[in-house]
PDB file of C-alpha atoms and ligand atoms in Angstrom:
ATOM      1  CA  MET A1478       4.250 -18.902  46.228  1.00  0.00           C
ATOM      2  CA  ILE A1479       0.643 -18.181  44.847  1.00  0.00           C
ATOM      3  CA  SER A1480      -1.713 -21.067  43.887  1.00  0.00           C
ATOM      4  CA  TYR A1481      -4.398 -21.013  40.834  1.00  0.00           C
ATOM      5  CA  THR A1482      -6.812 -22.985  39.809  1.00  0.00           C
ATOM      6  CA  LEU A1483      -6.761 -24.902  36.701  1.00  0.00           C
ATOM      7  CA  ILE A1484      -8.650 -27.126  34.001  1.00  0.00           C
ATOM      8  CA  CYS A1485      -7.023 -28.808  31.670  1.00  0.00           C
ATOM      9  CA  ASP A1486      -9.203 -30.086  28.145  1.00  0.00           C
ATOM     10  CA  LYS A1487     -11.395 -33.035  30.380  1.00  0.00           C
ATOM     11  CA  ASP A1488     -12.987 -29.804  32.695  1.00  0.00           C
ATOM     12  CA  HIS A1489     -11.369 -31.564  35.509  1.00  0.00           C
ATOM     13  CA  GLU A1490     -10.456 -28.781  37.934  1.00  0.00           C
ATOM     14  CA  PHE A1491      -7.014 -28.393  40.658  1.00  0.00           C
ATOM     15  CA  ALA A1492      -4.875 -26.497  41.733  1.00  0.00           C
ATOM     16  CA  HIS A1493      -1.127 -25.723  41.434  1.00  0.00           C
ATOM     17  CA  HIS A1494       1.159 -23.812  42.904  1.00  0.00           C
ATOM     18  CA  PHE A1495       3.651 -20.965  40.799  1.00  0.00           C
ATOM     19  CA  ASP A1496       6.259 -18.894  41.505  1.00  0.00           C
ATOM     20  CA  GLY A1497       3.889 -16.412  39.859  1.00  0.00           C
ATOM     21  CA  TYR A1498       1.998 -15.108  37.468  1.00  0.00           C
ATOM     22  CA  ASP A1499       4.921 -15.542  34.327  1.00  0.00           C
ATOM     23  CA  ASP A1500       5.751 -18.879  36.077  1.00  0.00           C
ATOM     24  CA  CYS A1501       1.821 -20.104  35.494  1.00  0.00           C
ATOM     25  CA  MET A1502       2.176 -18.801  31.548  1.00  0.00           C
ATOM     26  CA  ALA A1503       5.703 -20.630  31.563  1.00  0.00           C
ATOM     27  CA  GLN A1504       4.714 -23.889  33.398  1.00  0.00           C
ATOM     28  CA  LEU A1505       1.547 -24.276  30.502  1.00  0.00           C
ATOM     29  CA  LYS A1506       2.742 -23.079  27.972  1.00  0.00           C
ATOM     30  CA  ALA A1507       5.704 -25.288  28.051  1.00  0.00           C
ATOM     31  CA  GLY A1508       3.056 -28.663  29.287  1.00  0.00           C
ATOM     32  CA  LYS A1509       5.321 -28.703  32.245  1.00  0.00           C
ATOM     33  CA  VAL A1510       1.730 -29.599  33.997  1.00  0.00           C
ATOM     34  CA  THR A1511      -0.782 -31.972  33.379  1.00  0.00           C
ATOM     35  CA  CYS A1512      -4.109 -33.243  35.125  1.00  0.00           C
ATOM     36  CA  PRO A1513      -3.211 -34.918  38.238  1.00  0.00           C
ATOM     37  CA  THR A1514      -6.629 -36.977  37.357  1.00  0.00           C
ATOM     38  CA  CYS A1515      -6.599 -37.530  33.768  1.00  0.00           C
ATOM     39  CA  GLY A1516      -3.378 -37.014  33.357  1.00  0.00           C
ATOM     40  CA  SER A1517      -3.755 -34.477  29.870  1.00  0.00           C
ATOM     41  CA  LYS A1518      -0.692 -31.132  29.580  1.00  0.00           C
ATOM     42  CA  THR A1519      -3.753 -29.346  27.745  1.00  0.00           C
ATOM     43  CA  ILE A1520      -4.139 -27.147  30.737  1.00  0.00           C
ATOM     44  CA  SER A1521      -5.762 -23.548  31.198  1.00  0.00           C
ATOM     45  CA  LYS A1522      -5.953 -21.559  33.826  1.00  0.00           C
ATOM     46  CA  GLY A1523      -9.138 -21.328  35.652  1.00  0.00           C
ATOM     47  CA  LEU A1524     -11.515 -17.979  35.617  1.00  0.00           C
ATOM     48  CA  SER A1525     -12.142 -18.398  39.038  1.00  0.00           C
ATOM     49  CA  ALA A1526     -11.296 -15.374  40.954  1.00  0.00           C
ATOM     50  CA  PRO A1527     -12.052 -14.366  44.740  1.00  0.00           C
ATOM     51  CA  ASN A1528     -14.922 -12.050  45.006  1.00  0.00           C
ATOM     52  CA  VAL A1529     -16.108 -12.584  41.289  1.00  0.00           C
ATOM     53  CA  GLY A1530     -19.582 -12.126  39.887  1.00  0.00           C
ATOM     54  CA  GLY A1531     -20.858 -11.577  43.233  1.00  0.00           C
ATOM     55  CA  LYS A1532     -21.641 -13.928  46.981  1.00  0.00           C
ATOM     56  CA  SER A1533     -22.257 -17.142  45.798  1.00  0.00           C
ATOM     57  CA  ALA A1534     -25.422 -17.353  47.800  1.00  0.00           C
ATOM     58  CA  GLN A1535     -27.856 -15.238  49.214  1.00  0.00           C
ATOM     59  CA  PRO A1536     -28.157 -15.490  52.762  1.00  0.00           C
ATOM     60  CA  ALA A1537     -31.271 -17.383  54.302  1.00  0.00           C
ATOM     61  CA  ALA A1538     -34.349 -14.973  54.636  1.00  0.00           C
ATOM     62  CA  PRO A1539     -34.235 -15.460  58.728  1.00  0.00           C
ATOM     63  CA  SER A1540     -36.714 -18.250  59.753  1.00  0.00           C
ATOM     64  CA  CYS A1541     -37.921 -18.946  62.978  1.00  0.00           C
ATOM     65  CA  PRO A1542     -36.120 -21.865  64.187  1.00  0.00           C
ATOM     66  CA  ALA A1543     -38.538 -24.161  65.777  1.00  0.00           C
ATOM     67  CA  ALA A1544     -40.036 -26.236  63.704  1.00  0.00           C
ATOM     68  CA  GLY A1545     -43.106 -24.963  61.908  1.00  0.00           C
ATOM     69  CA  GLY A1546     -42.506 -21.458  63.868  1.00  0.00           C
ATOM     70  CA  CYS A1547     -42.809 -20.975  67.249  1.00  0.00           C
ATOM     71  CA  MET A1548     -46.089 -19.233  66.816  1.00  0.00           C
ATOM     72  CA  ASN A1549     -45.697 -16.685  69.751  1.00  0.00           C
ATOM     73  CA  GLY A1550     -42.782 -14.670  69.101  1.00  0.00           C
ATOM     74  CA  MET A1551     -40.443 -16.040  71.601  1.00  0.00           C
ATOM     75  CA  CYS A1552     -37.680 -17.052  68.208  1.00  0.00           C
ATOM     76  CA  GLY A1553     -37.900 -12.418  68.208  1.00  0.00           C
ATOM     77  CA  LEU A1554     -39.027 -13.003  64.206  1.00  0.00           C
ATOM     78  CA  ASN A1555     -42.855 -13.423  65.128  1.00  0.00           C
ATOM     79  CA  ARG A1556     -43.695 -16.796  62.948  1.00  0.00           C
TER      80      ARG A1556
HETATM   81 ZN1   ZN B 160      -8.147 -33.485  33.805  1.00  0.00          ZN
END
């Protein structure tokens, strides 16, 4: 079992489980997969793959957890 992200022609994204890549393509080709949101049978495989395009969010810059900064270095950040 493998989960693929699929997208219908109305841009609805949903996940569907298949036995494998071939099963996924066969079911899409046969129109056996329908969008759970709109019922469309025009489904394509999503482009989402893990770790494509790098990290989704840059790590936040370190900042003092105290509002306005503690100003005395107690938090170790000296701000
Ligand atoms: Zn849809």
